[in-house]
Amino acid sequence: MVFQEHQIRDKILIEYKYTMGGQSKFFIELMNNKKILGTKCRKCKKVWLPPRINCSECYEDTDWIELPHTGTIQVSTIVWYGAAAFIQNVPYGCAFIKLDKADTAMFQGVFSENLVPSKLKKGQRVKAVFKKKENREGKMTDFFFVPEDEWERWINKPEYEGGD
Amino acid sequence: MAKVQPAIISCGFCEHASKRSDVNMAELVNEAVEDCLKKAGSIEWKDIDCVINGNMPAFEGANMPELWMTDHMAAKNKPLLRVTTGGTTGGSVCIAGYYAVASGLYDTVLAVAFEQQSCGNTTVGLSSVALGEISIFPALGYDYDRLKRNLGAGAAIGIASYQAMNYMRRSKATEEDLARVVVQNRRNAAKNWWTHLKMPTITIDDVLDTPYISYPLRFGMVCPASDGACAMLFTTEEKAKQIADIPVYVNGVASYSNETAIVGIDCAGAGQVDPCEQLGAVKSAEIAYGQAGISFPNKEIDYAEVYSPFPNQELMWVERVGLFEENKAPEAYRNGVSAFNGELPINCSGGVNSTNAIGASAMERPAEAALQIMGKAGNQVPKTVHTALGHGWGGAINFITHVVMSDEPQRKWR
């Protein structure tokens, strides 16, 4: 007897809604006021970005502080192949960026008109560019960084704007 | 036999609710850890040597959450072990905490279990994790939609309603008996600070007035889906004596599993045809009692917390783990033996029936039992508790965990 293969197709749909909890304020301020907020430990004064409501060094409470929109690249890469949501953006840069006044680095996209490794090397100064208000959703994709010398040109594009 | 006698010195909880949207997963865990350390006397974050963590990742959709919350549970630069065994995750995390101390490797171990069910869809998540035990159905050609209908809600109630039917046939328990268990649990929960469904004035009629979900279980009998976390601190006998007023010594632990037979159809498991027989629980309890030197659990155990999302399970478990004679639990509940001020109080925390943050639930059972021995429980029973049992269950073939603890170390009996 010849073996015949048979499969039953099935599909499971799961919806998730990730609660941001104490970090919610970061996303709300980002969405509404184009602010990048970090948290500062009451005891050791370490500034956390991404923010944490408790300091992870001394387990004390932290306070919200506003951070500047400029920072430096710590380490970076250029992405040439991505998941479905990002594939139309390739090539794009990704980097760990330490904002001025922050003590920890944040992972974020870095765009450039001339995307070459030398534009994203360690120590490169970058500045935040935001999506227009109607397109901001309270997600990390609401903003990205560009090299500081390109910033003026990026914020003059119709779909983007600069912070205050 | 343990190299070192482990003891519980503190248990912490966060406030449980259906939606804890004021905290994210890591912050939720942090609340329980802080509560645990606050009650642990001189122990501070830096004194913890090892951390055990667990939940069911399928529910929230965050894989490897232990990395996210490392800093929130004092695990940085420390050994961190993750344990996840479905519904008994909490029980297994607790047992792992016991092993870490009993092995002599670590002095002070923090065990943390949590679940933030509001982030995902528990029933869908449960279907994918429960696939192991219902794998026979796809093999018979049932697709997922059909499966959902056949198993009630495609989740735990599908298993529980068959258990309930068989239990009621065996013991002649009525729907009123099931409702009585619910009333006892929810009224107890109202007196405990961290619980979810607090119903101080609920009556049997209120429960019987709600619609059926899956016969014989009604809406009012079903556990809620909660967000919550629980933390326990284990340490050695010597340290515990210095730190705690009443250290709780863990004298016996066991985790056994059963073969499945949800509906008792052909080839769905070889030996078992009765879902309320629960040989795994009987075996598991025997082993744990044996380690703890307990010969007559119904006389020697002063307090028990059993894992009962559905009321029929509470009646079933207290019989299977040897606290009551077979088919005698409904009568005992009618006579108030299991009540807050009864001879053998059961689930005075409110039980899983009132609060079910699944990953944490099986840990909250031994944690609450330990607090009853310490005299620090939210709903402290009037009688003195010397020996207590914390039990955990997770699905038809999952592990059944037992933690037997006492205010005396193990060697007394040996």
mmCIF file of N, CA, C and O in Angstrom, chain B residues 14 33 64 95 124 175 207 232 250 252 344 390 407:
data_model
loop_
_atom_site.group_PDB
_atom_site.id
_atom_site.type_symbol
_atom_site.label_atom_id
_atom_site.label_comp_id
_atom_site.label_asym_id
_atom_site.label_seq_id
_atom_site.Cartn_x
_atom_site.Cartn_y
_atom_site.Cartn_z
ATOM 1 N N CYS B 14 2.273 39.964 46.617
ATOM 2 C CA CYS B 14 1.827 41.276 46.166
ATOM 3 C C CYS B 14 0.314 41.232 46.183
ATOM 4 O O CYS B 14 -0.284 40.170 46.283
ATOM 5 N N VAL B 33 8.715 40.349 46.335
ATOM 6 C CA VAL B 33 10.058 40.162 46.894
ATOM 7 C C VAL B 33 10.287 41.165 48.031
ATOM 8 O O VAL B 33 10.798 40.812 49.096
ATOM 9 N N MET B 64 11.507 33.895 28.686
ATOM 10 C CA MET B 64 12.654 34.210 29.528
ATOM 11 C C MET B 64 12.447 35.485 30.356
ATOM 12 O O MET B 64 13.293 36.385 30.339
ATOM 13 N N ILE B 95 9.936 23.794 45.752
ATOM 14 C CA ILE B 95 10.733 22.593 45.987
ATOM 15 C C ILE B 95 12.185 22.823 45.540
ATOM 16 O O ILE B 95 13.130 22.375 46.191
ATOM 17 N N VAL B 124 -6.293 30.524 25.707
ATOM 18 C CA VAL B 124 -5.547 30.143 24.503
ATOM 19 C C VAL B 124 -4.165 29.632 24.898
ATOM 20 O O VAL B 124 -3.690 28.620 24.391
ATOM 21 N N GLU B 175 -24.589 19.504 44.433
ATOM 22 C CA GLU B 175 -24.138 20.821 43.992
ATOM 23 C C GLU B 175 -24.036 21.777 45.175
ATOM 24 O O GLU B 175 -23.211 22.674 45.197
ATOM 25 N N VAL B 207 -24.270 31.346 45.100
ATOM 26 C CA VAL B 207 -23.448 30.549 44.184
ATOM 27 C C VAL B 207 -24.334 29.737 43.252
ATOM 28 O O VAL B 207 -24.106 29.681 42.034
ATOM 29 N N MET B 232 9.260 33.320 48.511
ATOM 30 C CA MET B 232 9.569 32.594 49.749
ATOM 31 C C MET B 232 11.072 32.626 49.967
ATOM 32 O O MET B 232 11.849 32.572 49.018
ATOM 33 N N VAL B 250 11.110 22.665 56.565
ATOM 34 C CA VAL B 250 10.509 21.862 55.495
ATOM 35 C C VAL B 250 11.022 20.441 55.655
ATOM 36 O O VAL B 250 12.213 20.178 55.540
ATOM 37 N N GLY B 252 9.410 17.465 54.274
ATOM 38 C CA GLY B 252 9.149 16.501 53.211
ATOM 39 C C GLY B 252 8.663 17.204 51.962
ATOM 40 O O GLY B 252 7.820 18.092 52.047
ATOM 41 N N LEU B 344 -9.650 20.882 61.541
ATOM 42 C CA LEU B 344 -8.608 20.829 60.518
ATOM 43 C C LEU B 344 -8.912 21.899 59.468
ATOM 44 O O LEU B 344 -9.559 21.618 58.472
ATOM 45 N N GLY B 390 1.284 21.924 52.149
ATOM 46 C CA GLY B 390 0.990 22.760 50.980
ATOM 47 C C GLY B 390 1.004 21.881 49.751
ATOM 48 O O GLY B 390 1.974 21.180 49.493
ATOM 49 N N ASP B 407 7.062 23.100 62.763
ATOM 50 C CA ASP B 407 7.878 23.987 63.591
ATOM 51 C C ASP B 407 9.013 23.230 64.283
ATOM 52 O O ASP B 407 9.737 23.789 65.089
#
